[in-house]
Amino acid sequence: RPVRSPARGRSLPWNAGYAEIINAEKSEFNEDQAACGKLCIQRYEFGAGEDQEWLTLCPEEFLTGYYWALFDGHGGPAAAILAANTLHSCLRRQLEAVVEGLVATQPPMHLSGRCVCSSDPQFVEEKGIRAEDLVIGALENAFQECDEVIGRELEASGQVGGCTALVAVSLQGKLYVANAGDSRAILVRRDEVRLLSFEFTPETERQRIQQLAFVYPELLAGEFTRLEFPRRLKGDDLGQKVLFRDHHMSGWSYKCVEKSDLKYPLIHGQGRQARLLGTLAVSRGLGDHQLRVLDTNIPLKPFLLSVPQVTVLDVHQLELQEEDVVVMATDGLWDVLSNEQVARLVRSFLPANRDDPHRFSELAKMLIHSTQGKEDGPTGEGQVSYDDVSVFVIPLHGQGQGSS
Amino acid sequence: RPVRSPARGRSLPWNAGYAEIINAEKSEFNEDQAACGKLCIQRYEFGAGEDQEWLTLCPEEFLTGYYWALFDGHGGPAAAILAANTLHSCLRRQLEAVVEGLVATQPPMHLSGRCVCSSDPQFVEEKGIRAEDLVIGALENAFQECDEVIGRELEASGQVGGCTALVAVSLQGKLYVANAGDSRAILVRRDEVRLLSFEFTPETERQRIQQLAFVYPELLAGEFTRLEFPRRLKGDDLGQKVLFRDHHMSGWSYKCVEKSDLKYPLIHGQGRQARLLGTLAVSRGLGDHQLRVLDTNIPLKPFLLSVPQVTVLDVHQLELQEEDVVVMATDGLWDVLSNEQVARLVRSFLPANRDDPHRFSELAKMLIHSTQGKEDGPTGEGQVSYDDVSVFVIPLHGQGQGSS
């Protein structure tokens, strides 16, 4: 399988590197999709009339950001393609709706600038609300908006599918990483590896998912048990006391097995094999509005969240070194390479290729080659990923100042 | 107000120190309650018959633990007193129900020891279930059981009230800290201050509480708004775009104010003043089954959790030094002293009083004096707490081996 990368003439924001490989015939298409670009956020102001007509006021006061995104599709590439074509527009719209708060020293209580109560700035101050909270809110809302768009578009075109979404946005000297699904972004520096995202899977979100089934038992349609057991129970377990846990427990206890405990578990399997309702390996993402448990009418969507978790990296405070990068990749990479292995590959590759203007792109390709059991990297441990793999390598040095 | 401490002849487990002060006439009684003692966990085994009669098998195979607990009551001391008299029994019962799993190298899939499926140990291994998970589960269940007991007892006796609960349990070389409410436990060592608990207040649990009101809007009875705003909105805000956040958001955004947004907020106020439904400053605890919003029929209980968060300290792995202690206290202490201030007081007091056999008790008293604006401690900053304050100081050195 070839490792693909953008043509050398097409440079990505911040000279980021990108590469991808298509799965080993697991599906017909590349279910991963990627997008990146400049985010031009215009500053509008409400018109005077009641129709709130938009007027471009000061075109020179644009806010510029950069955007990189990975979408890992399932059930076909449709949702991932829609997300790659849509999410940045949703985000731009959400940011433009709050841009006056973004450029203020402190977000104002009223977006209009009108001060209804003289101590409004004090209330905002006491809540600790900063401009970055508006970006986080905009990302959260953009993911939800994009999910709704995907739902409508897929329904209208008779298509199906869902995807995870991992987005990095640089704005006003900060890097925001928003994640819904099981892709991952890490910061690799000479002396540090820092997680910038956390995976959302049926395992990591067990308590939220069990809680929902507790509140709405009808979502299980009598076909599944909400409880977690170390393995699926069988008839011989009836009447025995076995290990279990329910939604309110982070520890384990024992319960006497009843007949209803023999149903298929809401969350079943271990690690990579864990599935929600026997169907899905992720618990957050976009799309999947039509997804049903095989041969039933039980929808998955109520258990899925489209809202991402957002982490913020204050790039200005990092004292960046020349080879500090963010590595973003879909689960195909992380299934076979640990964070530390990726960090080792980064730290050996970049200093050795300091003069190559395409080194971040080459590094992205090299990381993918390292998932193919080749002896490219110093790990050379022959791990193989048969999944789609997509990787961004985003250099941070000299870029933090790049947005104004 | 006098600072009270147990008589010198009555030593507490591990020679722990304890002291308390009653509030400055905020209420008629000390609403804080404390309890501590030895936890003797018996090993039972199922009888042969179907009636599963309990038989004491090997009385010499008792498991011994130690228990310290603080309960901070509200709406009267009744719930706190019941909790202080009950929770340790609930915990003992819960631990005895799983004791065979506790003493095994790895908790067995079946408590009976019967192996239904030959790879059961492998399933338990893959889930990473350890004996400490059974203790965590027992603590979680014990808090819930105690909450039910308190609900029944208060109703039967026509009393009302609720309380927070902070419990430390030493068992098999580990210290478990279970917390439901706004008390706090910290580990103080020469070079380290470590949080052993996290506060549960309407602010820290905002998203959980808003989510519940989203799922069950009828819980607000049309009297409250689920949304958070920097301040309570008024008529002048109508039609304006103001800062807000909803259950799915950790960031902030703007919304156009509608009439329903002018209702009293589900969570209102800032920091110490934050209240759930205008009524309660904590979001987890025991009791409060009868609690209603003033002059309404709106119950608080659906929003409250009795389940604690449990943290585990592996005392054996700490390389304990002589003056390593755990400080547990109700919010009256932490409202006026920071973790670092408490750590400084501990680090200056203990070495200076190395020969005093009652030094942990004296330290507990000194910490309380430091909340009364006296110049006792090196902080001497004159902060004053008018609340009930209760403090345990638990020395760890030479004790981690004490349970067998």
CSV table of C-alpha atoms in Angstrom, one decimal, chain A residues 190 321-323 347-360:
chain,number,residue,atom,x,y,z
A,190,ARG,CA,13.0,17.4,23.6
A,321,GLN,CA,12.5,24.9,20.8
A,322,GLU,CA,13.2,24.3,17.2
A,323,GLU,CA,12.0,20.8,17.1
A,347,ARG,CA,13.4,13.2,18.2
A,348,SER,CA,15.7,11.1,16.0
A,349,PHE,CA,14.3,12.2,12.6
A,350,LEU,CA,14.1,15.9,13.0
A,351,PRO,CA,17.7,16.8,14.1
A,352,ALA,CA,19.0,14.4,11.4
A,353,ASN,CA,17.1,16.2,8.7
A,354,ARG,CA,17.4,19.8,9.8
A,355,ASP,CA,18.2,21.1,6.3
A,356,ASP,CA,15.3,19.5,4.5
A,357,PRO,CA,12.5,22.0,4.0
A,358,HIS,CA,10.1,19.1,3.6
A,359,ARG,CA,11.2,17.3,6.8
A,360,PHE,CA,7.8,17.6,8.5
